[in-house]
Coordinates of C-alpha atoms in Angstrom, one line a residue:
X1 CA 217.4 232.1 -93.2
X2 CA 218.2 235.6 -91.9
X3 CA 215.9 237.3 -89.6
X4 CA 214.3 240.3 -91.1
X5 CA 215.1 243.4 -89.0
X6 CA 212.9 245.9 -90.4
X7 CA 213.6 249.7 -89.8
X8 CA 211.1 252.3 -90.3
X9 CA 213.1 254.9 -92.1
X10 CA 211.4 258.4 -91.7
X11 CA 212.3 261.6 -93.2
X12 CA 210.7 264.4 -95.2
X13 CA 211.6 266.1 -98.5
X14 CA 215.4 267.2 -98.8
X15 CA 216.8 265.5 -95.8
X16 CA 219.2 263.0 -97.7
X17 CA 217.4 259.8 -97.4
X18 CA 218.5 258.6 -100.9
X19 CA 222.1 259.8 -100.6
X20 CA 222.3 258.1 -97.1
X21 CA 221.1 254.9 -98.6
X22 CA 223.5 255.1 -101.6
X23 CA 226.5 255.8 -99.4
X24 CA 225.4 253.1 -97.2
X25 CA 225.1 250.7 -99.8
X26 CA 228.5 251.7 -101.4
X27 CA 230.2 251.0 -97.8
X28 CA 228.6 247.4 -97.7
X29 CA 229.9 247.0 -101.5
X30 CA 233.4 247.8 -100.9
X31 CA 233.6 246.3 -97.3
X32 CA 234.3 249.7 -95.7
X33 CA 232.3 249.5 -92.5
X34 CA 231.2 247.3 -89.6
X35 CA 228.5 245.6 -91.5
X36 CA 228.9 243.2 -94.4
X37 CA 226.6 242.0 -97.1
X38 CA 225.9 238.5 -96.8
X39 CA 223.8 237.8 -99.8
X40 CA 222.3 239.5 -103.0
X41 CA 220.4 242.6 -102.3
X42 CA 217.2 243.3 -104.2
X43 CA 215.6 246.3 -105.8
X44 CA 218.6 248.4 -106.0
X45 CA 217.7 250.7 -108.9
X46 CA 217.2 254.0 -106.9
X47 CA 220.4 253.5 -104.9
X48 CA 222.4 252.5 -108.0
X49 CA 221.1 255.5 -109.9
X50 CA 222.3 257.7 -106.9
X51 CA 225.5 255.9 -106.7
X52 CA 226.2 256.4 -110.4
X53 CA 225.8 260.3 -109.7
X54 CA 228.1 260.2 -106.4
X55 CA 230.7 258.4 -108.4
X56 CA 230.8 261.2 -110.8
X57 CA 231.0 263.7 -108.2
X58 CA 227.4 264.9 -108.5
X59 CA 224.3 264.8 -106.4
X60 CA 221.3 262.8 -107.4
X61 CA 217.7 264.0 -108.0
X62 CA 215.2 263.7 -105.3
X63 CA 213.0 260.6 -105.3
X64 CA 209.6 261.3 -107.2
X65 CA 206.7 262.0 -104.6
X66 CA 204.7 259.1 -105.6
X67 CA 207.5 256.3 -105.4
X68 CA 207.5 253.8 -102.6
X69 CA 210.1 251.0 -103.1
X70 CA 211.6 248.8 -100.6
X71 CA 215.2 247.3 -101.1
X72 CA 216.1 244.4 -99.1
X73 CA 219.8 243.9 -98.0
X74 CA 221.1 240.6 -96.3
X75 CA 223.4 242.0 -93.8
X76 CA 225.9 240.7 -90.8
X77 CA 228.0 242.3 -88.2
X78 CA 231.2 241.6 -86.9
X79 CA 229.5 239.7 -84.0
X80 CA 227.8 237.4 -86.3
X81 CA 224.2 239.0 -86.0
X82 CA 222.2 238.3 -89.2
X83 CA 219.6 240.6 -90.5
X84 CA 217.5 241.3 -93.7
X85 CA 217.7 245.1 -93.8
X86 CA 214.5 246.5 -95.5
X87 CA 215.6 250.1 -96.7
X88 CA 212.6 252.2 -98.2
X89 CA 213.1 254.7 -101.0
X90 CA 210.3 257.2 -101.3
X91 CA 209.4 260.7 -101.9
X92 CA 209.6 262.7 -98.9
X93 CA 206.3 264.6 -99.7
X94 CA 204.6 261.3 -98.6
X95 CA 205.6 262.0 -95.0
X96 CA 204.2 265.6 -95.0
X97 CA 201.1 264.2 -96.5
X98 CA 200.6 261.8 -93.8
X99 CA 200.0 264.5 -91.3
X100 CA 198.4 267.1 -93.7
X101 CA 195.8 264.5 -95.2
X102 CA 195.5 262.4 -92.1
X103 CA 195.8 259.2 -94.1
X104 CA 198.2 256.4 -94.2
X105 CA 198.7 254.4 -97.2
X106 CA 198.8 250.6 -96.8
X107 CA 202.8 250.3 -97.6
X108 CA 203.4 252.7 -94.6
X109 CA 200.8 250.8 -92.4
X110 CA 202.4 247.7 -93.1
X111 CA 205.9 249.2 -92.4
X112 CA 205.0 250.8 -89.3
X113 CA 203.5 247.7 -87.8
X114 CA 206.3 245.5 -88.7
X115 CA 209.4 247.8 -87.7
X116 CA 211.6 246.8 -85.1
X117 CA 213.2 250.3 -84.8
X118 CA 212.5 253.7 -86.0
X119 CA 214.8 256.0 -87.5
X120 CA 213.9 259.7 -88.0
X121 CA 216.0 261.8 -90.3
X122 CA 215.9 265.5 -89.8
X123 CA 217.6 268.3 -91.5
X124 CA 217.7 271.2 -88.9
X125 CA 219.3 273.6 -91.5
X126 CA 216.0 273.4 -93.7
X127 CA 213.3 273.8 -90.9
X128 CA 211.7 277.0 -90.2
X129 CA 211.9 278.6 -86.6
X130 CA 209.4 281.4 -87.2
X131 CA 206.4 281.8 -84.8
X132 CA 203.5 279.4 -85.1
X133 CA 200.3 279.0 -83.3
X134 CA 202.4 277.3 -80.5
X135 CA 204.5 280.3 -79.9
X136 CA 202.5 283.1 -80.4
X137 CA 200.2 284.6 -77.7
X138 CA 196.6 283.8 -78.2
X139 CA 195.8 287.4 -78.2
X140 CA 197.5 287.9 -81.7
X141 CA 195.2 285.5 -83.4
X142 CA 192.2 287.2 -81.7
X143 CA 193.4 290.5 -82.6
X144 CA 193.8 289.5 -86.4
X145 CA 190.6 288.0 -86.5
X146 CA 189.0 291.2 -85.0
X147 CA 190.5 293.1 -87.9
X148 CA 189.0 290.8 -90.4
X149 CA 192.4 289.1 -91.3
X150 CA 191.9 285.5 -92.2
X151 CA 195.5 284.4 -91.8
X152 CA 196.0 280.8 -91.8
X153 CA 198.6 280.1 -89.2
X154 CA 200.4 276.6 -89.8
X155 CA 202.0 274.7 -87.2
X156 CA 205.7 275.0 -87.1
X157 CA 208.0 272.2 -88.6
X158 CA 208.8 270.7 -85.2
X159 CA 205.1 270.6 -84.2
X160 CA 204.4 268.8 -87.5
X161 CA 207.1 266.3 -86.7
X162 CA 205.5 265.8 -83.2
X163 CA 202.4 265.0 -84.9
X164 CA 204.0 262.7 -87.2
X165 CA 205.3 260.6 -84.3
X166 CA 202.0 260.8 -82.7
X167 CA 200.3 259.4 -85.6
X168 CA 202.9 256.6 -86.1
X169 CA 202.5 255.6 -82.3
X170 CA 198.6 255.6 -82.6
X171 CA 198.9 253.5 -85.8
X172 CA 201.3 251.1 -84.1
X173 CA 198.9 250.9 -81.1
X174 CA 201.5 251.7 -78.6
X175 CA 200.3 252.7 -74.9
X176 CA 202.1 255.7 -73.7
X177 CA 201.4 255.1 -70.1
X178 CA 205.2 254.6 -69.8
X179 CA 208.3 255.5 -71.9
X180 CA 208.7 252.9 -74.8
X181 CA 211.5 250.5 -74.9
X182 CA 210.4 249.2 -78.3
X183 CA 210.5 250.4 -81.2
X184 CA 213.8 252.0 -80.1
X185 CA 214.0 255.6 -81.8
X186 CA 217.1 256.9 -83.2
X187 CA 217.0 260.3 -84.6
X188 CA 219.8 261.2 -87.5
X189 CA 220.5 265.0 -87.8
X190 CA 221.4 264.8 -91.5
X191 CA 223.5 267.1 -93.3
X192 CA 225.5 267.9 -90.1
X193 CA 228.2 269.7 -92.2
X194 CA 225.8 272.4 -92.8
X195 CA 225.5 273.3 -89.1
X196 CA 229.2 273.7 -88.2
X197 CA 228.2 272.8 -84.8
X198 CA 230.5 271.7 -81.8
X199 CA 227.7 270.8 -79.5
X200 CA 226.6 267.1 -78.9
X201 CA 223.8 266.0 -81.2
X202 CA 221.1 265.8 -78.4
X203 CA 222.1 269.1 -77.1
X204 CA 221.8 270.8 -80.5
X205 CA 218.6 269.2 -80.8
X206 CA 217.3 270.4 -77.7
X207 CA 218.1 273.8 -78.4
X208 CA 216.9 274.1 -82.0
X209 CA 213.8 271.8 -81.3
X210 CA 212.8 271.9 -77.8
X211 CA 209.3 270.9 -78.2
X212 CA 210.4 267.9 -80.4
X213 CA 213.1 266.8 -77.8
X214 CA 210.7 267.2 -74.8
X215 CA 208.0 264.9 -76.6
X216 CA 210.8 262.2 -77.5
X217 CA 212.2 262.2 -74.2
X218 CA 208.9 261.8 -72.6
X219 CA 207.9 258.8 -74.8
X220 CA 210.9 256.8 -75.0
X221 CA 213.3 255.4 -72.5
X222 CA 216.4 255.8 -74.4
X223 CA 216.2 257.8 -77.6
X224 CA 219.4 258.1 -79.5
X225 CA 220.5 261.4 -81.6
X226 CA 223.4 261.0 -84.0
X227 CA 224.8 263.5 -86.3
X228 CA 225.0 262.4 -90.1
X229 CA 226.7 263.8 -93.0
X230 CA 226.4 261.3 -95.7
X231 CA 228.2 263.2 -98.2
X232 CA 230.4 265.3 -96.0
X233 CA 230.1 268.4 -98.5
X234 CA 227.5 269.8 -100.8
X235 CA 227.6 268.5 -104.1
X236 CA 226.1 270.0 -107.5
X237 CA 223.6 268.0 -109.7
X238 CA 225.5 269.5 -112.7
X239 CA 229.1 270.4 -111.7
X240 CA 231.1 267.5 -111.0
X241 CA 233.2 267.5 -107.7
X242 CA 236.7 266.0 -109.1
X243 CA 238.0 265.1 -105.8
X244 CA 234.9 263.1 -105.2
X245 CA 235.3 261.5 -108.6
X246 CA 238.8 260.7 -108.1
X247 CA 238.8 259.1 -104.5
X248 CA 235.3 257.5 -104.7
X249 CA 232.1 258.5 -102.6
X250 CA 232.9 255.8 -100.1
X251 CA 235.8 257.9 -98.9
X252 CA 233.4 260.7 -97.8
X253 CA 230.7 260.8 -95.1
X254 CA 230.7 260.6 -91.4
X255 CA 228.6 260.3 -88.3
X256 CA 228.7 262.0 -85.0
X257 CA 227.9 259.8 -82.2
X258 CA 225.9 260.7 -79.1
X259 CA 229.2 261.3 -77.2
X260 CA 230.6 263.8 -79.7
X261 CA 233.0 261.2 -81.4
X262 CA 233.2 261.6 -85.3
X263 CA 233.5 258.3 -87.1
X264 CA 234.0 257.7 -90.9
X265 CA 231.7 254.6 -90.6
X266 CA 228.1 255.9 -91.7
X267 CA 226.6 252.5 -91.1
X268 CA 227.2 252.7 -87.3
X269 CA 223.5 254.0 -86.5
X270 CA 222.0 250.7 -88.0
X271 CA 225.0 248.7 -86.6
X272 CA 224.2 249.8 -82.9
X273 CA 220.6 248.6 -83.5
X274 CA 221.6 245.2 -84.9
X275 CA 224.1 244.7 -82.1
X276 CA 221.5 245.7 -79.4
X277 CA 218.3 243.2 -79.7
X278 CA 217.3 243.8 -76.2

């Protein structure tokens, strides 16, 4: 029986989780990647629906906010490593609610406690960069209060992501007296094509979200940052991309590895985790 290599796949709304899952699954189906399907997958409805849209050259709808479904894919790599990859599909609002409501549902608790690796999807293009209570001087808040202004300053997007990681670490009962080797952390910078970046993935993360990168480097021994473009281009939900429909979605998408090398095999971030079990 295959070992269950459970990955905690975390991403807020609109980061492309479902599109990545659908494209990943398509690669497995057509055997166009470093991984192979070694048995019958389960619970594929969310991903087959997305694949139907992509096959027509259209983007799929976002996952409903209250959805949480786990799909299990038996896979093997070229070295003979077997795993049952547990790939969740859920509404990204749930991730934001973990922080704002300070409550972790049972499904999330079980997944955090059982995960061997954490994969965090971040879409830099959609994050706010304006001032927040971490970047503005305290005097500005005092002045506003003195003038009777009850403005509610929210933490920035990167501060919220840091708090999310802190909550997950606390839930998993990891001691941070030294940087963590397990669970390993991989950050996928999704929709990489939007960035039009020439920098290495880690460098662009460090420049765009310095507080988050500092937190990650302080608490993990070897965090990995990879650029991901699951679709390679923006798709419409209504107007079909004819080239996509003709060539097939498996012909699109790529990753940018930590050393800057571009590769069309979008399963490589997961394959790297399977290959390195130490």
